[in-house]
Amino acid sequence: MQNQSSEARKPVIFSGIQPSGTLTLGNYIGALRNFKLLEDDYSCVYCVVDLHALTVRQDAAQLRARCLSLAATYMAVGLNPDKSLIYCQSHVSAHAELAWILNCYTYMGELSRMTQFKDKSAKHADNINSGLFTYPVLMAADILLYQTNLVPIGADQKQHLEITRDIGQRFNSIYGDVFTIPEAYIGKVGSRVMSLQEPTRKMSKSDPEETYISLLDKPEDIRRKVRRAVTDSDGDIRFDFDNKPGVSNLLSIIAALTGEPVERIVNELDGKGYGGLKARATDCVIATLEPIQAEYNRIMADKAALQAILDRNALEASRRAARTLDKVKRKVGCAPHGKA
Ligand code: TRP
């Protein structure tokens, strides 16, 4: 269990992850594996944001399964649910409650400027619901509830963090220092993993299956995907992202997973051709994912234990969130209740 007094003094890191399918090797190299290193110095909160997922139509059974699977993946890569809070957003009603209140401090105009809203409404033209519109307010509530100092985010979420800061500052300027104003966490520059088929684009799970490696891919799938990865025709193994993005991507995957400098890998592969490069990349990926998958399978085999961890952490999250929410309710003038 978290030690409350020492937890309280550590800076808070909050990360929300949508349960929208398996995470990729890109998520692992770029973010997940660094999260483990933060556990001792920060109070980390990893929230499976199932309420955010509802902004697009979901299959209920699949979404339920994905929530558990994502939580298990977090633990499988080594995050410790006794040190970090790993829980599901919908288990802590304070998220939705604070989101409502913050909606009343957020302007239509600023939400209309969100590029993700514009993109998503173009993509789901038949379902432009208000949840999609107020999505950033729920995200602001997630972050502000825990007095978060730092939020690890990619470029696509920068605008949402900006609006979170704006809403928090607006609220503070009316009511005093209620919220900590969060900043982006720029971690150790994890290398960016690119698509195996279009190596100038980021590897993404919303692209076709053959372009990414999922953390749960079987060895034969990994072998096939890497074998088919796009390279180039000059046959030369060297790191040159502008002219040789495919080869450079494979080299940086190997470098990231082995910790070896790229130059040494290039030397070792001298004369082995692209076949040798791909074989090396395949071996590294399989060797990395095997223990993660074994751990994932172990966790998923005992759903009751997994559920108990999530329940226990949701309780702790609710306790922490209530401190902020109670204060907010009092400040804005919600009806007092007996216990206060
Ligand atoms: N919007 C984020 C995404 O799609 C997910 C998210 C929800 C989030 N709440 C958050 C990320 C709070 C960071 C902090 O990636």
mmCIF file of C-alpha atoms and ligand atoms in Angstrom:
data_model
loop_
_atom_site.group_PDB
_atom_site.id
_atom_site.type_symbol
_atom_site.label_atom_id
_atom_site.label_comp_id
_atom_site.label_asym_id
_atom_site.label_seq_id
_atom_site.Cartn_x
_atom_site.Cartn_y
_atom_site.Cartn_z
ATOM 1 C CA MET A 1 0.000 0.000 0.000
ATOM 2 C CA GLN A 2 1.078 3.544 -0.647
ATOM 3 C CA ASN A 3 2.751 5.284 2.179
ATOM 4 C CA GLN A 4 0.584 8.337 2.393
ATOM 5 C CA SER A 5 2.943 10.825 3.953
ATOM 6 C CA SER A 6 5.868 10.157 1.621
ATOM 7 C CA GLU A 7 3.536 9.879 -1.377
ATOM 8 C CA ALA A 8 2.152 13.278 -0.557
ATOM 9 C CA ARG A 9 5.544 14.919 -0.863
ATOM 10 C CA LYS A 10 6.560 13.433 -4.190
ATOM 11 C CA PRO A 11 5.623 15.244 -7.390
ATOM 12 C CA VAL A 12 2.593 13.643 -9.024
ATOM 13 C CA ILE A 13 2.709 12.221 -12.548
ATOM 14 C CA PHE A 14 -0.628 11.439 -14.170
ATOM 15 C CA SER A 15 -1.019 9.473 -17.355
ATOM 16 C CA GLY A 16 -4.296 8.482 -18.978
ATOM 17 C CA ILE A 17 -4.389 5.697 -21.530
ATOM 18 C CA GLN A 18 -7.350 4.803 -23.690
ATOM 19 C CA PRO A 19 -8.287 1.130 -23.656
ATOM 20 C CA SER A 20 -8.468 1.039 -27.431
ATOM 21 C CA GLY A 21 -6.526 -2.068 -28.361
ATOM 22 C CA THR A 22 -3.133 -3.552 -27.664
ATOM 23 C CA LEU A 23 -0.194 -1.271 -27.100
ATOM 24 C CA THR A 24 2.632 -1.320 -29.608
ATOM 25 C CA LEU A 25 6.376 -1.653 -29.534
ATOM 26 C CA GLY A 26 6.372 2.106 -30.161
ATOM 27 C CA ASN A 27 4.409 2.752 -26.960
ATOM 28 C CA TYR A 28 6.837 0.507 -25.099
ATOM 29 C CA ILE A 29 10.073 2.056 -26.365
ATOM 30 C CA GLY A 30 8.757 5.620 -26.397
ATOM 31 C CA ALA A 31 6.989 5.650 -23.054
ATOM 32 C CA LEU A 32 6.129 2.545 -21.035
ATOM 33 C CA ARG A 33 9.587 1.244 -20.305
ATOM 34 C CA ASN A 34 10.610 4.664 -18.976
ATOM 35 C CA PHE A 35 7.628 4.785 -16.629
ATOM 36 C CA LYS A 36 9.185 2.098 -14.467
ATOM 37 C CA LEU A 37 12.136 4.385 -13.786
ATOM 38 C CA LEU A 38 9.831 7.077 -12.414
ATOM 39 C CA GLU A 39 8.149 4.968 -9.769
ATOM 40 C CA ASP A 40 10.541 5.750 -6.962
ATOM 41 C CA ASP A 41 10.850 9.488 -7.449
ATOM 42 C CA TYR A 42 7.271 10.368 -8.291
ATOM 43 C CA SER A 43 3.815 9.479 -7.152
ATOM 44 C CA CYS A 44 2.551 7.955 -10.411
ATOM 45 C CA VAL A 45 -1.058 7.588 -11.446
ATOM 46 C CA TYR A 46 -1.864 5.418 -14.476
ATOM 47 C CA CYS A 47 -5.511 5.640 -15.333
ATOM 48 C CA VAL A 48 -7.307 3.449 -17.862
ATOM 49 C CA VAL A 49 -9.633 6.076 -19.313
ATOM 50 C CA ASP A 50 -12.672 4.004 -20.232
ATOM 51 C CA LEU A 51 -15.027 7.015 -20.065
ATOM 52 C CA HIS A 52 -13.009 8.767 -22.754
ATOM 53 C CA ALA A 53 -13.320 5.681 -24.937
ATOM 54 C CA LEU A 54 -17.120 6.102 -24.961
ATOM 55 C CA THR A 55 -16.831 9.178 -27.173
ATOM 56 C CA VAL A 56 -16.739 6.772 -30.098
ATOM 57 C CA ARG A 57 -19.016 3.728 -30.381
ATOM 58 C CA GLN A 58 -17.626 0.682 -28.636
ATOM 59 C CA ASP A 59 -18.522 -2.935 -28.366
ATOM 60 C CA ALA A 60 -19.286 -3.274 -24.640
ATOM 61 C CA ALA A 61 -17.822 -6.745 -24.120
ATOM 62 C CA GLN A 62 -14.695 -5.814 -26.014
ATOM 63 C CA LEU A 63 -14.230 -2.556 -24.120
ATOM 64 C CA ARG A 64 -14.605 -4.349 -20.768
ATOM 65 C CA ALA A 65 -11.966 -6.859 -21.828
ATOM 66 C CA ARG A 66 -9.648 -4.150 -23.083
ATOM 67 C CA CYS A 67 -9.746 -2.285 -19.783
ATOM 68 C CA LEU A 68 -8.490 -5.339 -17.920
ATOM 69 C CA SER A 69 -5.994 -6.138 -20.628
ATOM 70 C CA LEU A 70 -4.515 -2.645 -20.560
ATOM 71 C CA ALA A 71 -4.168 -2.686 -16.787
ATOM 72 C CA ALA A 72 -2.474 -6.106 -17.024
ATOM 73 C CA THR A 73 -0.124 -4.788 -19.718
ATOM 74 C CA TYR A 74 0.951 -1.974 -17.435
ATOM 75 C CA MET A 75 1.810 -4.435 -14.728
ATOM 76 C CA ALA A 76 3.445 -6.809 -17.207
ATOM 77 C CA VAL A 77 5.949 -4.175 -18.324
ATOM 78 C CA GLY A 78 6.955 -3.843 -14.698
ATOM 79 C CA LEU A 79 4.828 -1.118 -13.147
ATOM 80 C CA ASN A 80 4.112 -2.016 -9.572
ATOM 81 C CA PRO A 81 0.483 -1.471 -8.503
ATOM 82 C CA ASP A 82 1.647 -1.135 -4.903
ATOM 83 C CA LYS A 83 3.786 1.849 -5.832
ATOM 84 C CA SER A 84 1.827 3.408 -8.686
ATOM 85 C CA LEU A 85 -1.916 3.820 -8.812
ATOM 86 C CA ILE A 86 -3.211 1.698 -11.688
ATOM 87 C CA TYR A 87 -6.993 1.884 -11.921
ATOM 88 C CA CYS A 88 -9.987 2.467 -14.205
ATOM 89 C CA GLN A 89 -11.437 5.947 -14.603
ATOM 90 C CA SER A 90 -15.068 4.839 -14.347
ATOM 91 C CA HIS A 91 -14.399 3.328 -10.907
ATOM 92 C CA VAL A 92 -13.721 6.787 -9.497
ATOM 93 C CA SER A 93 -16.837 8.898 -9.888
ATOM 94 C CA ALA A 94 -14.960 12.087 -9.010
ATOM 95 C CA HIS A 95 -13.635 12.230 -12.597
ATOM 96 C CA ALA A 96 -17.092 12.648 -14.099
ATOM 97 C CA GLU A 97 -18.236 14.956 -11.302
ATOM 98 C CA LEU A 98 -15.319 17.324 -11.624
ATOM 99 C CA ALA A 99 -15.671 17.227 -15.411
ATOM 100 C CA TRP A 100 -19.220 18.530 -15.067
ATOM 101 C CA ILE A 101 -18.174 21.389 -12.844
ATOM 102 C CA LEU A 102 -15.249 22.283 -15.109
ATOM 103 C CA ASN A 103 -17.581 22.250 -18.120
ATOM 104 C CA CYS A 104 -19.154 25.307 -16.559
ATOM 105 C CA TYR A 105 -15.758 27.028 -16.587
ATOM 106 C CA THR A 106 -14.857 26.119 -20.168
ATOM 107 C CA TYR A 107 -15.915 28.043 -23.250
ATOM 108 C CA MET A 108 -17.466 26.633 -26.401
ATOM 109 C CA GLY A 109 -15.008 28.759 -28.354
ATOM 110 C CA GLU A 110 -11.914 27.198 -26.843
ATOM 111 C CA LEU A 111 -13.261 23.669 -27.256
ATOM 112 C CA SER A 112 -14.091 24.378 -30.905
ATOM 113 C CA ARG A 113 -10.435 25.110 -31.548
ATOM 114 C CA MET A 114 -9.255 21.637 -30.505
ATOM 115 C CA THR A 115 -7.719 19.950 -33.525
ATOM 116 C CA GLN A 116 -8.507 16.477 -32.184
ATOM 117 C CA PHE A 117 -12.198 17.379 -32.030
ATOM 118 C CA LYS A 118 -12.078 18.545 -35.619
ATOM 119 C CA ASP A 119 -10.232 15.392 -36.730
ATOM 120 C CA LYS A 120 -12.487 13.040 -34.812
ATOM 121 C CA SER A 121 -15.681 14.700 -35.978
ATOM 122 C CA ALA A 122 -14.500 14.345 -39.548
ATOM 123 C CA LYS A 123 -13.707 10.670 -38.929
ATOM 124 C CA HIS A 124 -16.956 9.884 -37.081
ATOM 125 C CA ALA A 125 -19.271 12.229 -38.971
ATOM 126 C CA ASP A 126 -22.299 10.128 -38.024
ATOM 127 C CA ASN A 127 -21.623 10.472 -34.302
ATOM 128 C CA ILE A 128 -20.448 13.955 -33.384
ATOM 129 C CA ASN A 129 -21.664 13.749 -29.811
ATOM 130 C CA SER A 130 -21.168 16.285 -27.024
ATOM 131 C CA GLY A 131 -18.789 13.911 -25.268
ATOM 132 C CA LEU A 132 -16.423 14.231 -28.183
ATOM 133 C CA PHE A 133 -16.668 17.993 -27.821
ATOM 134 C CA THR A 134 -16.083 18.096 -24.066
ATOM 135 C CA TYR A 135 -13.470 15.319 -24.110
ATOM 136 C CA PRO A 136 -10.686 17.759 -23.118
ATOM 137 C CA VAL A 137 -12.666 18.844 -20.047
ATOM 138 C CA LEU A 138 -12.822 15.264 -18.777
ATOM 139 C CA MET A 139 -9.110 15.043 -19.419
ATOM 140 C CA ALA A 140 -8.582 18.258 -17.472
ATOM 141 C CA ALA A 141 -10.607 16.766 -14.608
ATOM 142 C CA ASP A 142 -8.451 13.599 -14.649
ATOM 143 C CA ILE A 143 -5.312 15.638 -14.320
ATOM 144 C CA LEU A 144 -6.454 18.361 -11.933
ATOM 145 C CA LEU A 145 -8.127 15.963 -9.476
ATOM 146 C CA TYR A 146 -4.777 14.577 -8.361
ATOM 147 C CA GLN A 147 -2.926 17.891 -8.041
ATOM 148 C CA THR A 148 -0.751 16.619 -10.860
ATOM 149 C CA ASN A 149 2.613 18.246 -11.478
ATOM 150 C CA LEU A 150 3.629 16.423 -14.639
ATOM 151 C CA VAL A 151 1.862 14.759 -17.531
ATOM 152 C CA PRO A 152 3.845 12.606 -19.984
ATOM 153 C CA ILE A 153 2.217 13.258 -23.341
ATOM 154 C CA GLY A 154 2.937 13.037 -27.004
ATOM 155 C CA ALA A 155 2.636 15.926 -29.429
ATOM 156 C CA ASP A 156 -0.992 15.027 -30.227
ATOM 157 C CA GLN A 157 -2.076 15.786 -26.646
ATOM 158 C CA LYS A 158 -0.237 19.066 -26.196
ATOM 159 C CA GLN A 159 -3.260 21.168 -26.992
ATOM 160 C CA HIS A 160 -5.318 19.232 -24.435
ATOM 161 C CA LEU A 161 -2.733 19.880 -21.763
ATOM 162 C CA GLU A 162 -2.767 23.566 -22.668
ATOM 163 C CA ILE A 163 -6.527 23.794 -22.203
ATOM 164 C CA THR A 164 -6.176 21.890 -18.919
ATOM 165 C CA ARG A 165 -3.775 24.550 -17.732
ATOM 166 C CA ASP A 166 -6.092 27.322 -18.939
ATOM 167 C CA ILE A 167 -9.102 25.842 -17.145
ATOM 168 C CA GLY A 168 -7.078 25.277 -13.967
ATOM 169 C CA GLN A 169 -5.691 28.798 -13.996
ATOM 170 C CA ARG A 170 -9.106 30.287 -14.698
ATOM 171 C CA PHE A 171 -10.562 28.409 -11.746
ATOM 172 C CA ASN A 172 -7.662 29.373 -9.480
ATOM 173 C CA SER A 173 -7.950 33.025 -10.422
ATOM 174 C CA ILE A 174 -11.565 33.024 -9.223
ATOM 175 C CA TYR A 175 -11.284 30.776 -6.162
ATOM 176 C CA GLY A 176 -7.664 30.844 -5.012
ATOM 177 C CA ASP A 177 -5.110 28.078 -5.352
ATOM 178 C CA VAL A 178 -7.333 25.053 -5.700
ATOM 179 C CA PHE A 179 -5.470 23.233 -8.471
ATOM 180 C CA THR A 180 -1.824 22.560 -9.148
ATOM 181 C CA ILE A 181 -1.124 23.692 -12.704
ATOM 182 C CA PRO A 182 0.434 20.742 -14.548
ATOM 183 C CA GLU A 183 3.305 20.742 -17.000
ATOM 184 C CA ALA A 184 4.273 18.372 -19.762
ATOM 185 C CA TYR A 185 6.754 15.742 -18.717
ATOM 186 C CA ILE A 186 9.519 15.473 -21.220
ATOM 187 C CA GLY A 187 11.203 12.205 -20.384
ATOM 188 C CA LYS A 188 14.519 10.799 -21.372
ATOM 189 C CA VAL A 189 14.234 11.069 -25.129
ATOM 190 C CA GLY A 190 12.921 7.633 -25.932
ATOM 191 C CA SER A 191 13.505 7.031 -29.613
ATOM 192 C CA ARG A 192 10.471 7.219 -31.821
ATOM 193 C CA VAL A 193 9.528 3.960 -33.464
ATOM 194 C CA MET A 194 8.239 4.312 -36.999
ATOM 195 C CA SER A 195 5.752 2.304 -39.056
ATOM 196 C CA LEU A 196 7.246 -0.835 -40.590
ATOM 197 C CA GLN A 197 5.545 -0.121 -43.905
ATOM 198 C CA GLU A 198 5.786 3.670 -44.064
ATOM 199 C CA PRO A 199 8.869 4.426 -41.982
ATOM 200 C CA THR A 200 8.443 8.194 -42.159
ATOM 201 C CA ARG A 201 5.258 7.889 -40.060
ATOM 202 C CA LYS A 202 5.057 7.047 -36.390
ATOM 203 C CA MET A 203 4.143 3.426 -35.548
ATOM 204 C CA SER A 204 0.475 3.530 -34.600
ATOM 205 C CA LYS A 205 -2.077 0.933 -33.575
ATOM 206 C CA SER A 206 -4.734 2.724 -35.596
ATOM 207 C CA ASP A 207 -2.859 1.864 -38.805
ATOM 208 C CA PRO A 208 -3.114 -1.516 -40.567
ATOM 209 C CA GLU A 209 -1.866 -4.585 -38.677
ATOM 210 C CA GLU A 210 1.291 -5.148 -40.753
ATOM 211 C CA THR A 211 2.666 -1.691 -39.950
ATOM 212 C CA TYR A 212 3.094 -2.177 -36.208
ATOM 213 C CA ILE A 213 4.236 -4.738 -33.676
ATOM 214 C CA SER A 214 1.823 -5.254 -30.827
ATOM 215 C CA LEU A 215 3.229 -6.057 -27.401
ATOM 216 C CA LEU A 216 1.208 -9.262 -27.538
ATOM 217 C CA ASP A 217 2.274 -10.391 -31.036
ATOM 218 C CA LYS A 218 3.417 -14.003 -31.320
ATOM 219 C CA PRO A 219 7.019 -14.662 -32.416
ATOM 220 C CA GLU A 220 5.861 -15.813 -35.861
ATOM 221 C CA ASP A 221 3.927 -12.563 -36.365
ATOM 222 C CA ILE A 222 6.932 -10.518 -35.318
ATOM 223 C CA ARG A 223 9.158 -12.495 -37.672
ATOM 224 C CA ARG A 224 6.789 -11.953 -40.580
ATOM 225 C CA LYS A 225 6.214 -8.242 -39.945
ATOM 226 C CA VAL A 226 9.916 -7.461 -39.611
ATOM 227 C CA ARG A 227 10.779 -9.576 -42.661
ATOM 228 C CA ARG A 228 8.291 -7.561 -44.708
ATOM 229 C CA ALA A 229 9.371 -4.214 -43.272
ATOM 230 C CA VAL A 230 10.119 -1.635 -45.947
ATOM 231 C CA THR A 231 13.832 -0.889 -46.444
ATOM 232 C CA ASP A 232 15.440 0.497 -49.616
ATOM 233 C CA SER A 233 17.429 -0.746 -52.551
ATOM 234 C CA ASP A 234 21.007 0.376 -51.913
ATOM 235 C CA GLY A 235 21.813 -2.534 -49.605
ATOM 236 C CA ASP A 236 23.931 -0.402 -47.298
ATOM 237 C CA ILE A 237 23.408 -0.682 -43.536
ATOM 238 C CA ARG A 238 23.852 2.742 -41.987
ATOM 239 C CA PHE A 239 21.847 5.194 -39.932
ATOM 240 C CA ASP A 240 20.547 7.954 -42.156
ATOM 241 C CA PHE A 241 16.952 8.717 -41.375
ATOM 242 C CA ASP A 242 16.376 11.188 -44.191
ATOM 243 C CA ASN A 243 17.551 8.908 -46.963
ATOM 244 C CA LYS A 244 17.111 5.479 -45.391
ATOM 245 C CA PRO A 245 14.174 5.678 -42.971
ATOM 246 C CA GLY A 246 13.336 1.955 -43.020
ATOM 247 C CA VAL A 247 16.863 0.760 -42.273
ATOM 248 C CA SER A 248 17.351 3.523 -39.692
ATOM 249 C CA ASN A 249 14.115 2.541 -37.954
ATOM 250 C CA LEU A 250 15.265 -1.070 -37.584
ATOM 251 C CA LEU A 251 18.657 0.104 -36.325
ATOM 252 C CA SER A 252 17.109 2.351 -33.734
ATOM 253 C CA ILE A 253 14.750 -0.406 -32.552
ATOM 254 C CA ILE A 254 17.786 -2.655 -32.013
ATOM 255 C CA ALA A 255 19.670 0.162 -30.286
ATOM 256 C CA ALA A 256 16.736 0.982 -28.016
ATOM 257 C CA LEU A 257 16.183 -2.627 -26.994
ATOM 258 C CA THR A 258 19.822 -3.620 -26.485
ATOM 259 C CA GLY A 259 21.163 -0.316 -25.210
ATOM 260 C CA GLU A 260 24.053 -0.632 -27.672
ATOM 261 C CA PRO A 261 25.181 2.402 -29.638
ATOM 262 C CA VAL A 262 24.028 2.451 -33.255
ATOM 263 C CA GLU A 263 27.622 2.563 -34.594
ATOM 264 C CA ARG A 264 28.489 -0.687 -32.881
ATOM 265 C CA ILE A 265 25.380 -2.383 -34.254
ATOM 266 C CA VAL A 266 26.239 -1.133 -37.726
ATOM 267 C CA ASN A 267 29.757 -2.582 -37.383
ATOM 268 C CA GLU A 268 28.478 -5.910 -36.134
ATOM 269 C CA LEU A 269 26.105 -6.177 -39.067
ATOM 270 C CA ASP A 270 28.782 -5.371 -41.615
ATOM 271 C CA GLY A 271 28.424 -7.688 -44.616
ATOM 272 C CA LYS A 272 25.285 -9.362 -43.279
ATOM 273 C CA GLY A 273 22.867 -7.496 -45.538
ATOM 274 C CA TYR A 274 19.293 -6.497 -44.821
ATOM 275 C CA GLY A 275 18.509 -10.136 -44.061
ATOM 276 C CA GLY A 276 20.993 -9.981 -41.186
ATOM 277 C CA LEU A 277 19.647 -6.637 -40.008
ATOM 278 C CA LYS A 278 16.093 -7.943 -39.934
ATOM 279 C CA ALA A 279 17.101 -11.163 -38.192
ATOM 280 C CA ARG A 280 18.845 -9.135 -35.498
ATOM 281 C CA ALA A 281 15.842 -6.827 -35.074
ATOM 282 C CA THR A 282 13.500 -9.810 -34.869
ATOM 283 C CA ASP A 283 15.623 -11.497 -32.196
ATOM 284 C CA CYS A 284 15.753 -8.354 -30.070
ATOM 285 C CA VAL A 285 12.020 -7.744 -30.269
ATOM 286 C CA ILE A 286 11.138 -11.351 -29.453
ATOM 287 C CA ALA A 287 13.610 -11.436 -26.567
ATOM 288 C CA THR A 288 12.091 -8.243 -25.155
ATOM 289 C CA LEU A 289 8.471 -9.236 -25.570
ATOM 290 C CA GLU A 290 8.718 -12.843 -24.377
ATOM 291 C CA PRO A 291 9.049 -12.083 -20.657
ATOM 292 C CA ILE A 292 6.444 -9.290 -20.893
ATOM 293 C CA GLN A 293 3.977 -11.675 -22.514
ATOM 294 C CA ALA A 294 4.681 -14.401 -19.966
ATOM 295 C CA GLU A 295 3.967 -11.946 -17.184
ATOM 296 C CA TYR A 296 0.871 -10.649 -18.971
ATOM 297 C CA ASN A 297 -0.472 -14.197 -19.329
ATOM 298 C CA ARG A 298 0.227 -14.912 -15.682
ATOM 299 C CA ILE A 299 -1.679 -11.778 -14.598
ATOM 300 C CA MET A 300 -4.604 -12.399 -16.964
ATOM 301 C CA ALA A 301 -4.896 -16.011 -15.780
ATOM 302 C CA ASP A 302 -6.083 -14.789 -12.397
ATOM 303 C CA LYS A 303 -8.799 -12.248 -13.149
ATOM 304 C CA ALA A 304 -9.979 -12.194 -9.562
ATOM 305 C CA ALA A 305 -6.549 -11.088 -8.360
ATOM 306 C CA LEU A 306 -6.329 -8.479 -11.118
ATOM 307 C CA GLN A 307 -9.782 -7.194 -10.252
ATOM 308 C CA ALA A 308 -8.830 -6.991 -6.596
ATOM 309 C CA ILE A 309 -5.790 -4.857 -7.432
ATOM 310 C CA LEU A 310 -7.891 -2.515 -9.575
ATOM 311 C CA ASP A 311 -10.577 -2.268 -6.897
ATOM 312 C CA ARG A 312 -8.072 -1.523 -4.191
ATOM 313 C CA ASN A 313 -6.332 1.132 -6.281
ATOM 314 C CA ALA A 314 -9.642 2.707 -7.289
ATOM 315 C CA LEU A 315 -10.452 3.072 -3.621
ATOM 316 C CA GLU A 316 -7.155 4.800 -2.958
ATOM 317 C CA ALA A 317 -7.645 6.989 -6.054
ATOM 318 C CA SER A 318 -11.148 7.936 -4.838
ATOM 319 C CA ARG A 319 -9.740 8.911 -1.486
ATOM 320 C CA ARG A 320 -7.140 11.186 -3.076
ATOM 321 C CA ALA A 321 -9.566 12.617 -5.634
ATOM 322 C CA ALA A 322 -12.120 13.429 -2.944
ATOM 323 C CA ARG A 323 -9.721 15.877 -1.311
ATOM 324 C CA THR A 324 -9.749 18.025 -4.447
ATOM 325 C CA LEU A 325 -13.382 17.468 -5.385
ATOM 326 C CA ASP A 326 -14.700 18.360 -1.912
ATOM 327 C CA LYS A 327 -12.743 21.567 -1.992
ATOM 328 C CA VAL A 328 -14.013 22.450 -5.471
ATOM 329 C CA LYS A 329 -17.621 21.798 -4.490
ATOM 330 C CA ARG A 330 -17.297 24.001 -1.447
ATOM 331 C CA LYS A 331 -15.667 26.798 -3.451
ATOM 332 C CA VAL A 332 -18.298 26.875 -6.177
ATOM 333 C CA GLY A 333 -21.181 26.698 -3.719
ATOM 334 C CA CYS A 334 -22.564 23.182 -4.026
ATOM 335 C CA ALA A 335 -24.944 22.373 -1.187
ATOM 336 C CA PRO A 336 -23.122 21.468 2.000
ATOM 337 C CA HIS A 337 -23.695 17.984 3.341
ATOM 338 C CA GLY A 338 -23.731 16.563 6.845
ATOM 339 C CA LYS A 339 -20.269 15.019 6.951
ATOM 340 C CA ALA A 340 -18.481 18.310 6.288
HETATM 341 N N1 TRP B 1 -6.486 11.996 -24.352
HETATM 342 C C1 TRP B 1 -5.439 11.073 -24.056
HETATM 343 C C2 TRP B 1 -5.104 10.268 -25.326
HETATM 344 O O1 TRP B 1 -5.970 10.024 -26.119
HETATM 345 C C3 TRP B 1 -5.829 10.136 -22.973
HETATM 346 C C4 TRP B 1 -6.024 10.832 -21.666
HETATM 347 C C5 TRP B 1 -7.187 10.984 -20.988
HETATM 348 C C6 TRP B 1 -5.010 11.440 -20.897
HETATM 349 N N2 TRP B 1 -6.962 11.631 -19.826
HETATM 350 C C7 TRP B 1 -5.649 11.939 -19.732
HETATM 351 C C8 TRP B 1 -3.621 11.605 -21.080
HETATM 352 C C9 TRP B 1 -4.925 12.614 -18.756
HETATM 353 C C10 TRP B 1 -2.910 12.292 -20.087
HETATM 354 C C11 TRP B 1 -3.562 12.777 -18.946
HETATM 355 O O2 TRP B 1 -3.981 9.849 -25.462
#
